[in-house]
Coordinates of C-alpha atoms and ligand atoms in Angstrom, one line a residue:
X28 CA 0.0 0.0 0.0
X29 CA 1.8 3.2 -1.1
X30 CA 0.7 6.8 0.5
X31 CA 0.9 10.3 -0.6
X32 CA 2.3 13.1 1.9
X33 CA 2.5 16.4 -0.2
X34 CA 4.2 19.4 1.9
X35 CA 2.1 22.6 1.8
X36 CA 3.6 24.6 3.9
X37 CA 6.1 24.1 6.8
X38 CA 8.6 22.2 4.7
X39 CA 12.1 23.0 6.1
X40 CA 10.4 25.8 7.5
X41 CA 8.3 27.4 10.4
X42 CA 5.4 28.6 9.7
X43 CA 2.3 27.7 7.2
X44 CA 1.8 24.4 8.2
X45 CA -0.3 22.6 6.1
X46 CA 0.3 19.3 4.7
X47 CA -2.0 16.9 2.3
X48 CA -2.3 13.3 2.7
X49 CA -3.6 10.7 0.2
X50 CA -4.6 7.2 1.1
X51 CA -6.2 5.3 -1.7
X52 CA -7.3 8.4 -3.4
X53 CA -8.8 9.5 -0.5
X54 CA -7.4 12.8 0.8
X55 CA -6.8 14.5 3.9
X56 CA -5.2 18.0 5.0
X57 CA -3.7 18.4 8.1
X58 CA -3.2 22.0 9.5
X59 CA -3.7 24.8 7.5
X60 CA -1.4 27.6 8.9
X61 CA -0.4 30.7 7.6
X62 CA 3.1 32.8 7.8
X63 CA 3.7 35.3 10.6
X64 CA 6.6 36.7 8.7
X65 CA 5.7 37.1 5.4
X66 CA 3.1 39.4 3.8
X67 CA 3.4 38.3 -0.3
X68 CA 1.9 34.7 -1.7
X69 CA 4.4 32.9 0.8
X70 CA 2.3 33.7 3.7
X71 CA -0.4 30.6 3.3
X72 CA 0.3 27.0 1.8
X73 CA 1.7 26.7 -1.7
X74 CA -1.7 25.7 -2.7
X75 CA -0.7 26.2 -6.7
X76 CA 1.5 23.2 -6.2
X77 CA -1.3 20.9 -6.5
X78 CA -3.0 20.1 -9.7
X79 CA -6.4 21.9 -10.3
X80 CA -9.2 20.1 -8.6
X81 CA -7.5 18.8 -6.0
X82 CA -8.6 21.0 -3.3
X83 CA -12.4 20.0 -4.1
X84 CA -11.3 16.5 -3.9
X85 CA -10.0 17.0 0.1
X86 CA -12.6 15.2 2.2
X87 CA -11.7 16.6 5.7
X88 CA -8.9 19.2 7.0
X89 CA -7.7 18.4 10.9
X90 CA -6.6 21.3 12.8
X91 CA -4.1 20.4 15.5
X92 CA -3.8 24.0 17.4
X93 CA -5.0 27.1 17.5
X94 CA -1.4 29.0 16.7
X95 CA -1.5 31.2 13.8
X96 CA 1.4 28.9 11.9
X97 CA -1.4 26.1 12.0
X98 CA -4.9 27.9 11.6
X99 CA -3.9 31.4 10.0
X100 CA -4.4 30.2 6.0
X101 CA -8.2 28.2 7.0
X102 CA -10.6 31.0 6.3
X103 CA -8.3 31.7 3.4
X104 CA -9.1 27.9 1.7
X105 CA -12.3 27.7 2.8
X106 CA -13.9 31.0 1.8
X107 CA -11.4 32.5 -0.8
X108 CA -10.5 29.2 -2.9
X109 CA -13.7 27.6 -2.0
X110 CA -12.5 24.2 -0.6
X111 CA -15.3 22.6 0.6
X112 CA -13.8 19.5 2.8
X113 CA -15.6 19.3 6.4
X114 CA -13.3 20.6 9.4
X115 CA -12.4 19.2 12.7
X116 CA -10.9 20.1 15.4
X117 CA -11.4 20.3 19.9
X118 CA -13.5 22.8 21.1
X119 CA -10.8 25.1 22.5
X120 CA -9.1 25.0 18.9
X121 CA -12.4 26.4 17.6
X122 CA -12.9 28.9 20.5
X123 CA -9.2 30.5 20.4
X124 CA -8.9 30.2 16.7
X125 CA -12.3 32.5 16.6
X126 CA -10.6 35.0 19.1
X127 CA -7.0 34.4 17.1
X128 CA -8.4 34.9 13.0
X129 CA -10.8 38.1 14.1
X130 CA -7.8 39.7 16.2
X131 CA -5.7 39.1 12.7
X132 CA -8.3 40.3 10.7
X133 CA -8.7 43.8 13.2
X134 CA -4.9 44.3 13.7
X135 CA -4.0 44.1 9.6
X136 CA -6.7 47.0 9.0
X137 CA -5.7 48.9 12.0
X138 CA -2.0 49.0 10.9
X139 CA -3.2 48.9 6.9
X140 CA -1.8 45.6 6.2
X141 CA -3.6 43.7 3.5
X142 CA -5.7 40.6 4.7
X143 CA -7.8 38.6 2.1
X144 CA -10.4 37.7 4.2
X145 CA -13.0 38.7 6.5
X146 CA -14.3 38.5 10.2
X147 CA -17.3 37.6 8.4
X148 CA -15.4 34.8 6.3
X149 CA -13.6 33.6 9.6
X150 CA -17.1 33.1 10.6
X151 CA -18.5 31.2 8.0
X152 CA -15.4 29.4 8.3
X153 CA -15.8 28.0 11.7
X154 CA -19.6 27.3 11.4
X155 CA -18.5 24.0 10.0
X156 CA -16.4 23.1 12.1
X157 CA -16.8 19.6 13.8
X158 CA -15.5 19.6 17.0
X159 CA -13.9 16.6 18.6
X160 CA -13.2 15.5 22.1
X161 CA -9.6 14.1 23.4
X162 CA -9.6 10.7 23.0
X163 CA -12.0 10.5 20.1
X164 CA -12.3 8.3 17.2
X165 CA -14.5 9.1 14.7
X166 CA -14.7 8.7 11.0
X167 CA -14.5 11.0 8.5
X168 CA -15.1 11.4 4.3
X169 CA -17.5 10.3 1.8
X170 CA -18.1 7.4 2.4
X171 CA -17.7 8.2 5.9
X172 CA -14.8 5.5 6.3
X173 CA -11.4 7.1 7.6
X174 CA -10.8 6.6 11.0
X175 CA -9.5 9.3 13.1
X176 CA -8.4 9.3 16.3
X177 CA -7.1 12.6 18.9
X178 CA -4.5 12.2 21.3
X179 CA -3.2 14.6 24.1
X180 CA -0.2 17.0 22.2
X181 CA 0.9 19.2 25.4
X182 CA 2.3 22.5 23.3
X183 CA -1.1 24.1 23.5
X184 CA -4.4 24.2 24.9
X185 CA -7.1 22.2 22.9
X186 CA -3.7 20.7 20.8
X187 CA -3.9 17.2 19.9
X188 CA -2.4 14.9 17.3
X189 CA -4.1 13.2 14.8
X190 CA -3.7 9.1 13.9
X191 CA -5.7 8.5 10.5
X192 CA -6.4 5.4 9.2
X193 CA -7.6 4.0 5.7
X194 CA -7.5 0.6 3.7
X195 CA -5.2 -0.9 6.5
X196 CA -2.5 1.9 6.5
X197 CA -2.0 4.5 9.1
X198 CA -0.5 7.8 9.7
X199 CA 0.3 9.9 12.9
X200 CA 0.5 13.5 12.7
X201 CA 2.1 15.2 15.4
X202 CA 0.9 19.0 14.8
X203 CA 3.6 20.3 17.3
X204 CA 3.7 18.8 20.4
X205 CA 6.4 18.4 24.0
X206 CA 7.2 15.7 25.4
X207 CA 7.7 17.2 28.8
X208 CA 4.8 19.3 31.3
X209 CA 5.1 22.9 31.5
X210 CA 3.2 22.6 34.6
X211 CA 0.2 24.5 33.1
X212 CA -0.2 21.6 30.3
X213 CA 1.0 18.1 30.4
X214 CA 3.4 16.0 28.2
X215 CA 2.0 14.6 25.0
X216 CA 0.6 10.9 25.4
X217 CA -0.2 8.5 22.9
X218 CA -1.6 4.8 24.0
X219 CA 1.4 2.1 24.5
X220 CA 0.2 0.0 21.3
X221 CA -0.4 2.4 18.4
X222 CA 1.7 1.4 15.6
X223 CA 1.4 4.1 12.7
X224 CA 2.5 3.8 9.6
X225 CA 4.3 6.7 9.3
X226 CA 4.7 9.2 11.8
X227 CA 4.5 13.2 10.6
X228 CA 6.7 14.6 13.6
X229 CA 7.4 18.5 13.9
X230 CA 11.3 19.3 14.4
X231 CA 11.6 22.7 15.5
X232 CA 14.0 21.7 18.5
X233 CA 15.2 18.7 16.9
X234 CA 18.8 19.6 17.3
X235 CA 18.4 20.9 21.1
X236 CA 19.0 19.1 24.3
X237 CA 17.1 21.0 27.2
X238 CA 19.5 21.3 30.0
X239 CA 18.7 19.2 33.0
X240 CA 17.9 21.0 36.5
X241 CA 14.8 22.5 34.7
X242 CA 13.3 22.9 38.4
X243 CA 16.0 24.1 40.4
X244 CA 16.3 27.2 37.3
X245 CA 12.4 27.5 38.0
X246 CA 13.2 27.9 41.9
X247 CA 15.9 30.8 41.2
X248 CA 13.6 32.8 38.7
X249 CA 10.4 32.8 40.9
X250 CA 13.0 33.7 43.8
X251 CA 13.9 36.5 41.7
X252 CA 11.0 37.9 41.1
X253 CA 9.5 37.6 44.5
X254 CA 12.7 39.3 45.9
X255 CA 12.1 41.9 43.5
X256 CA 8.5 42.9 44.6
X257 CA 9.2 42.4 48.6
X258 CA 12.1 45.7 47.7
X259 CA 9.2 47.5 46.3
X260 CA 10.5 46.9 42.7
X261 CA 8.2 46.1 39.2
X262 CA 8.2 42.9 37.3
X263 CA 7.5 43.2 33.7
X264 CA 7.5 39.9 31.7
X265 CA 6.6 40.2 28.1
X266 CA 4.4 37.8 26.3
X267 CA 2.9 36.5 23.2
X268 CA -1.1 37.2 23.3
X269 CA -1.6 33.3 24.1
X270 CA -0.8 30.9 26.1
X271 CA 2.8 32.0 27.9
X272 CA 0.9 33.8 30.8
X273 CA -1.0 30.4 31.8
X274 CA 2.8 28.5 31.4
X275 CA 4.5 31.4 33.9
X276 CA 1.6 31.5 36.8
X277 CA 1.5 28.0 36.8
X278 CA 5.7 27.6 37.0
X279 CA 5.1 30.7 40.2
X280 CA 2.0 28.5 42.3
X281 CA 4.3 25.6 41.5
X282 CA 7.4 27.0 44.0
X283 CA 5.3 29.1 46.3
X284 CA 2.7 29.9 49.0
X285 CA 0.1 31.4 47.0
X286 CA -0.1 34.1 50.1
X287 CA 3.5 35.3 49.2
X288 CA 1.8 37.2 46.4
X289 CA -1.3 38.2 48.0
X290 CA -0.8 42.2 48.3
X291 CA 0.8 42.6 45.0
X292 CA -1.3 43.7 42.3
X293 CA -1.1 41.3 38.9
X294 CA -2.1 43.0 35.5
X295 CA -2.6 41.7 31.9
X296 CA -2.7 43.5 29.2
X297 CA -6.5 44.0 28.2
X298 CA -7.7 42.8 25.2
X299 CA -6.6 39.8 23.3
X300 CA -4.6 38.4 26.1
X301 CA -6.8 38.9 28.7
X302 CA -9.5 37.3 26.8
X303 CA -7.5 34.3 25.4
X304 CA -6.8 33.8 29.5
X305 CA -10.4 33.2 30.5
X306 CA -10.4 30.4 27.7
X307 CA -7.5 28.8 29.0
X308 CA -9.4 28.7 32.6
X309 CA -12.8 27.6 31.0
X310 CA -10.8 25.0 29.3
X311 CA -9.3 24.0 32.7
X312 CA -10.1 20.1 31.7
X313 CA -6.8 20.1 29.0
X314 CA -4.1 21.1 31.6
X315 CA -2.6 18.9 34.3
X316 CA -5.2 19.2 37.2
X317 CA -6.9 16.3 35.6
X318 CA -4.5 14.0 35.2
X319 CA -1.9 14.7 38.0
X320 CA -3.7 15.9 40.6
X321 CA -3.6 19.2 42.5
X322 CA -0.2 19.1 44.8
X323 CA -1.2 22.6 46.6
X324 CA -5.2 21.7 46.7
X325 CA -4.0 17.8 48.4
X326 CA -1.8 19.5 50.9
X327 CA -4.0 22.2 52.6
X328 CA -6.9 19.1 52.7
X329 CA -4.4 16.2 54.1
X330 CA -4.4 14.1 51.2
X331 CA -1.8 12.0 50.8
X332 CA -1.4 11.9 47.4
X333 CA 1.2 14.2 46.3
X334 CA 2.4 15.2 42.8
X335 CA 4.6 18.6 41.9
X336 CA 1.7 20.9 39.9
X337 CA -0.8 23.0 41.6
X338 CA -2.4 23.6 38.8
X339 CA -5.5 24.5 40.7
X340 CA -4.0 27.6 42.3
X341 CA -2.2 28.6 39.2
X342 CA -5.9 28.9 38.1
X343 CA -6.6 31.3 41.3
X344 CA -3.5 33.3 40.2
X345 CA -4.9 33.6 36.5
X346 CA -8.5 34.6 37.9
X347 CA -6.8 37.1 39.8
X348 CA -5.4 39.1 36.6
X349 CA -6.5 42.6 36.7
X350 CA -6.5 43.8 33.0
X351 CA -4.4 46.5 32.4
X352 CA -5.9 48.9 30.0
X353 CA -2.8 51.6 28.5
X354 CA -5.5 54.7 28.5
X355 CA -6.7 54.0 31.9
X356 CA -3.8 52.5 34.1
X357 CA -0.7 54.6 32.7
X358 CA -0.8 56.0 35.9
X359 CA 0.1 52.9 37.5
X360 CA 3.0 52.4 35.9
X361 CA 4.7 55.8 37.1
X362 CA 3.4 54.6 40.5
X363 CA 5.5 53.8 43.3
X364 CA 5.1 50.2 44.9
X365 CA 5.7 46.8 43.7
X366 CA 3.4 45.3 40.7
X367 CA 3.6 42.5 38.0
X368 CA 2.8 43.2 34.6
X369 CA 1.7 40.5 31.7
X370 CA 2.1 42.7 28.7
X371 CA 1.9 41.8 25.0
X372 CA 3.9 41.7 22.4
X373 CA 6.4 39.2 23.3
X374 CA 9.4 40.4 21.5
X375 CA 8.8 44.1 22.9
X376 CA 9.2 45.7 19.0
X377 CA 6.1 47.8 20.1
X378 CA 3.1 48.5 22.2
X379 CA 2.7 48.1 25.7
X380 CA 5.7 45.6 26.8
X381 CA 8.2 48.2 24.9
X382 CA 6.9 50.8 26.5
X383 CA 6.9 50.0 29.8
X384 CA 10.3 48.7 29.5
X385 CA 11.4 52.0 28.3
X386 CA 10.0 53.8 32.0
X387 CA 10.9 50.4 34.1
X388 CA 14.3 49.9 32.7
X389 CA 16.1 52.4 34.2
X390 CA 15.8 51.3 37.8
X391 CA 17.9 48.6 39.2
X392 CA 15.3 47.7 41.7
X393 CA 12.8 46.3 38.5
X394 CA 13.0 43.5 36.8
X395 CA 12.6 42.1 33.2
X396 CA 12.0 38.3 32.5
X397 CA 13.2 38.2 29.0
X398 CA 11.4 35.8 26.6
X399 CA 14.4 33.1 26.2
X400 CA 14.4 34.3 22.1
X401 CA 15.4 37.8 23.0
X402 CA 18.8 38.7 23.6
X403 CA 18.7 41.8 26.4
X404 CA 21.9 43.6 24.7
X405 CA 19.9 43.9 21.9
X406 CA 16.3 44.8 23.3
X407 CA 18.5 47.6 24.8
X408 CA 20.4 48.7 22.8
X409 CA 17.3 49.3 20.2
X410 CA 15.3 50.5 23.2
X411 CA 17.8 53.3 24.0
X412 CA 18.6 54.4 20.3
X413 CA 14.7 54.6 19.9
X414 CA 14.1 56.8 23.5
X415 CA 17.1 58.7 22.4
X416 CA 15.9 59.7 18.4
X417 CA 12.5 60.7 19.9
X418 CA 13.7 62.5 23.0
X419 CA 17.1 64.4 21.4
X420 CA 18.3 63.6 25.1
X421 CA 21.4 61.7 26.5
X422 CA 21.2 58.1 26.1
X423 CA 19.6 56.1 29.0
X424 CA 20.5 54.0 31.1
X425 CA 19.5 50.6 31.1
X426 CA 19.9 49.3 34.8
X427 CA 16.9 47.3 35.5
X428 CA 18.0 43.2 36.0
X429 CA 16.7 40.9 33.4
X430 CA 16.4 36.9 33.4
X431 CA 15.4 34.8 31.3
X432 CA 11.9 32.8 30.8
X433 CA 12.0 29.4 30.7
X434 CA 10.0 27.9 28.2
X435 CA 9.6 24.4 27.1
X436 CA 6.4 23.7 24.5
X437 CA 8.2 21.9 21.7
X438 CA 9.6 18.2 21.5
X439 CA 14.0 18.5 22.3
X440 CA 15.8 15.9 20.6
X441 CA 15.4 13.8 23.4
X442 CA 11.1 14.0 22.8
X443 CA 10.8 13.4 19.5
X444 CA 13.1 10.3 20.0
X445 CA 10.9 8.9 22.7
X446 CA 8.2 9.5 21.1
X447 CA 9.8 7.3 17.8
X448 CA 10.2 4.7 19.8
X449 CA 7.5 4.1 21.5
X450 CA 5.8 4.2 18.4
X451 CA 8.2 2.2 16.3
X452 CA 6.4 3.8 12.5
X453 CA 8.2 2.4 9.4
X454 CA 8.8 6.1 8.2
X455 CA 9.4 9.2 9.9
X456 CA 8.3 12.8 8.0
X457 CA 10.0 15.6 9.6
X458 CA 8.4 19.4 9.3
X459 CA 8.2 22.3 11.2
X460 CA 12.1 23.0 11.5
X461 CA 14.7 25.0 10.1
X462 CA 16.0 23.5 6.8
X463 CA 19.3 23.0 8.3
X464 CA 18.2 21.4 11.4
X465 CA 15.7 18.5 10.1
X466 CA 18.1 17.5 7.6
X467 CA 21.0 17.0 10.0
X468 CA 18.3 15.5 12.2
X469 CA 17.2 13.0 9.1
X470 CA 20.2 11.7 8.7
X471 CA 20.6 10.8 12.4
X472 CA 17.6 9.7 13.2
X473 CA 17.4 7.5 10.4
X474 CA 20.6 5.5 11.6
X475 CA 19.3 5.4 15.1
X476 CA 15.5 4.1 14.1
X477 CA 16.9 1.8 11.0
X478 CA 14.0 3.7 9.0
X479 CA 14.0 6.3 6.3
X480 CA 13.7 9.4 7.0
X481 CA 12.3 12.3 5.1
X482 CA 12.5 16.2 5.6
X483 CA 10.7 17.1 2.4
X484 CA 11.2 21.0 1.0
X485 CA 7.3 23.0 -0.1
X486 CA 5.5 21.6 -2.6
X487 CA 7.5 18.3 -2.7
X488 CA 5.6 14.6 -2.7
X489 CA 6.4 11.6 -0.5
X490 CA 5.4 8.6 -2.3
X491 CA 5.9 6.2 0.5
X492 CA 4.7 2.4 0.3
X493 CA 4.2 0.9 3.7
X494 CA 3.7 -2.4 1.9
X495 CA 7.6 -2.9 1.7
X496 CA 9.0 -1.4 4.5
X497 CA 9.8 -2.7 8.6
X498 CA 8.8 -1.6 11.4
X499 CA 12.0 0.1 13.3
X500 CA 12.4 -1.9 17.4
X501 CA 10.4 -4.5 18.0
X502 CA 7.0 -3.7 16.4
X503 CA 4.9 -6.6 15.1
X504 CA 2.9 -4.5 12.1
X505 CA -0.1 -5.8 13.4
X506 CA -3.2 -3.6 12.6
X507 CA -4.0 -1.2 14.9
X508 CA -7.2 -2.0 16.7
X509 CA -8.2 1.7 17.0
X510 CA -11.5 1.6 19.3
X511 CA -9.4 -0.9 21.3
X512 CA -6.7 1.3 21.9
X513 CA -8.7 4.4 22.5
X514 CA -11.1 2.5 25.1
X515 CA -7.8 1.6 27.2
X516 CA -6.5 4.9 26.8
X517 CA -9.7 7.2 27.8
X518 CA -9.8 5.1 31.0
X519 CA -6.5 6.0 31.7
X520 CA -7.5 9.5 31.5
X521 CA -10.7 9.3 33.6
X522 CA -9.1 6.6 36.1
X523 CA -6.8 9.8 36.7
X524 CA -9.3 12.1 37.1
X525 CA -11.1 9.7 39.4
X526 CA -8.3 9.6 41.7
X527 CA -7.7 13.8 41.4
X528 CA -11.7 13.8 42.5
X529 CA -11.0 11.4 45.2
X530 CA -7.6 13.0 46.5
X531 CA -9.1 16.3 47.1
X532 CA -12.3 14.7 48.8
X533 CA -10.2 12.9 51.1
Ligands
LIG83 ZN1 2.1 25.7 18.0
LIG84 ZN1 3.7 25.5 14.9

């Protein structure tokens, strides 16, 4: 049996993701993404790679996340080229991609940058959506006769990957996934047993090793900034409008008393952010409470049951964000007495972060916790050449202490190996990496599974016949028995939740 993976989008690349699969003539698309960094016809999926009617002939497209890289291009195929395949994807998906495609749509007019679609096509976009619970296996197509089955992806709320399987072939797509907890969301899990095909794994970190001592270096920066607000100083951390703010409170209720932050007033930027938080707590089913347990929650009622996350009071801590709107709470920041701020964007080229940074940054008592991309030197150094063009003055001084965050929400080398093992495929597809990277990656891999390898460029096809190829370790190449599989695993979810319930009425 020979399948077809075509590369959309996210080919040696980040960004875009989109990536057609055909089974028997049967197609599916996985991801449609767009490009944060480009404005021209490489922002969404090199759609005129594929012969004409191929895009009526797609039979359903499986979102894996709401991140713009994976959803940004949907309302774009489904409105503007008129594909008419049926999507799916979990409810938060739908519910933050809504929030993330208008926001897109508002911010390109406001700063007169072109955008092909509407709020009103985002709309009619996600009115067919299907939305799919963790766990579920359903089937898809006409004739409604591809399985599809969602497992747990960490990486992001609502994120799941996606086994499909047709005609006695099977293929695991990874959207982008880690294989470790944040503390906010857990690791990615797939049941002990599935055997795809061919597994469709993202690389962005497939060259890095994440140092060990992750909690000890979680220890030191919540130390940091708690010693910075008890000497009266401000804490600014910068972040992208989703999901980094719901990482960082849980990483601070995970090392302290909840009570050592009591007095100090939390703020998050108003808008976007603030209203992507109150999903995340609605959604509070997809992070770790469920399936770990609640350390903080266990200890103040006696249970004995312990585990590390509090993810319960990291929930508290979120609840407690006061949103900080720039035309109403200037003042504050001017104020004297300690305060933490959540503000947007990330990598501080403008807005709020950049300038609050400009007024905090010049006392030593405040602190900045750097997102781990940005290199301070440089954040200053534009920083003071800007304040210093608009002001005529001296240049300032940039004495405020900075650390950096720590942030874990893709696979390291170490994941995505795991993760090929345990599922033992008879191909690996790597995307979502630097060029560079995956192919270096490849190579290795390859060696180490005794299975080729692929790290496909944009528009390029992967014939692939499964037919003739071995399973890499020990796998038998039995058929997966999906509902089988599933069953076993959804009780290990609930059998978890069961024992958080019972733990916290103990
Ligand atoms: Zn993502
Ligand atoms: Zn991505």
């Amino acid at each position: 049996m020979s399948i077809e993976i075509q590369v959309l989008g996210a080919g040696c690349e980040v960004g875009r993701s989109c990536i057609l699969l055909t089974i028997k003539d049967r197609r599916i698309l996985f991801d449609c993404g767009a490009h944060p960094g480009f404005e021209d016809e490489d922002r969404f999926p090199a759609f005129q790679k594929l012969p004409s009617g191929v895009l009526n002939e797609i039979e359903a497209i499986l979102v894996s996340h709401y991140h713009f890289d994976h959803v940004g291009g949907l309302p774009y195929l489904t409105e503007i080229l008129s594909c008419p395949a049926a999507v799916y994807m979990t409810e938060p998906t739908e519910e933050l991609s809504r929030l993330l495609l208008k926001d897109f749509v508002a911010t390109s007019k406001g700063r007169n940058q072109s955008c092909p679609y509407t709020e009103s096509d985002v709309e009619k976009c996600l009115e067919r959506v299907k939305t799919l619970q963790l766990g579920d296996q359903v089937t898809v197509g006409t004739p409604n006769d591809i399985s599809v089955a969602t497992f747990y992806a960490g990486h992001a709320i609502g994120g799941v990957m996606f086994f499909v399987q047709h005609a006695g072939t099977s293929v695991l797509y990874s959207g982008d996934y880690c294989m470790s907890s944040d503390g906010h969301l857990g690791a990615a899990r797939v049941p002990f047993g599935l055997q795809p095909d061919v597994f469709i794994s993202e690389g962005t970190y497939c060259n890095v090793l994440y140092p060990e001592g992750r909690f000890r270096r979680e220890e030191e920066l919540v130390d940091t900034i708690v010693k910075t607000v008890q000497n009266d100083g401000k804490v600014l951390i910068p972040i992208p409008a989703l999901g980094k703010t719901q990482g960082i409170c849980s990483m601070i209720s995970k090392h302290l008393e909840s009570s050592a932050l009591a007095n100090i007033p939390i703020y998050i930027t108003e808008g976007f952010a603030s209203k992507a938080n109150m999903s995340h707590i609605k959604h509070s089913e997809w992070t770790v409470t469920r399936k770990l347990g609640c350390w903080e929650c266990e200890r103040r009622q006696g249970g004995k049951k312990r585990s590390r996350f509090n993810d319960a009071c990291s929930h508290e801590l979120l609840k407690n964000l006061r949103p900080f709107h720039r035309n109403e709470h200037w003042n504050l920041v001017y104020q004297k007495g300690p305060m933490i701020l959540f503000a947007t964007p990330g990598n501080m080229s403008t807005g709020v972060s950049c300038d609050v940074f400009k007024v905090w940054s010049s006392s030593p008592q405040n602190l900045v916790v750097m997102p781990g991309f940005l290199l301070t030197n440089v954040v200053s150094s534009r920083v003071s050449s800007e304040v210093l063009a608009a002001t005529d003055t001296s240049a300032p001084d940039i004495r405020c202490r900075t650390v950096n965050q720590i942030s874990h929400i893709h696979s390291d080398k170490r994941g995505i190996l795991r993760m090929c093992r345990q599922i033992q495929a008879k191909g690996v597809v790597l995307v979502h990496g630097e060029k560079q990277r995956l192919t270096e990656f490849k190579k290795e891999l390859g060696q180490t599974l005794g299975v080729p390898c692929y790290a496909p460029e944009i528009g390029e096809l992967l014939r692939i016949d499964t037919g003739e190829l071995k399973r890499s370790g020990f796998g038998d190449g039995r058929r997966n028995n999906l509902s089988e599989l599933t069953t076993k695993w959804r009780s290990v979810l609930s059998s978890y939740e069961r024992m958080t319930k019972g733990g916290s009425n103990s």
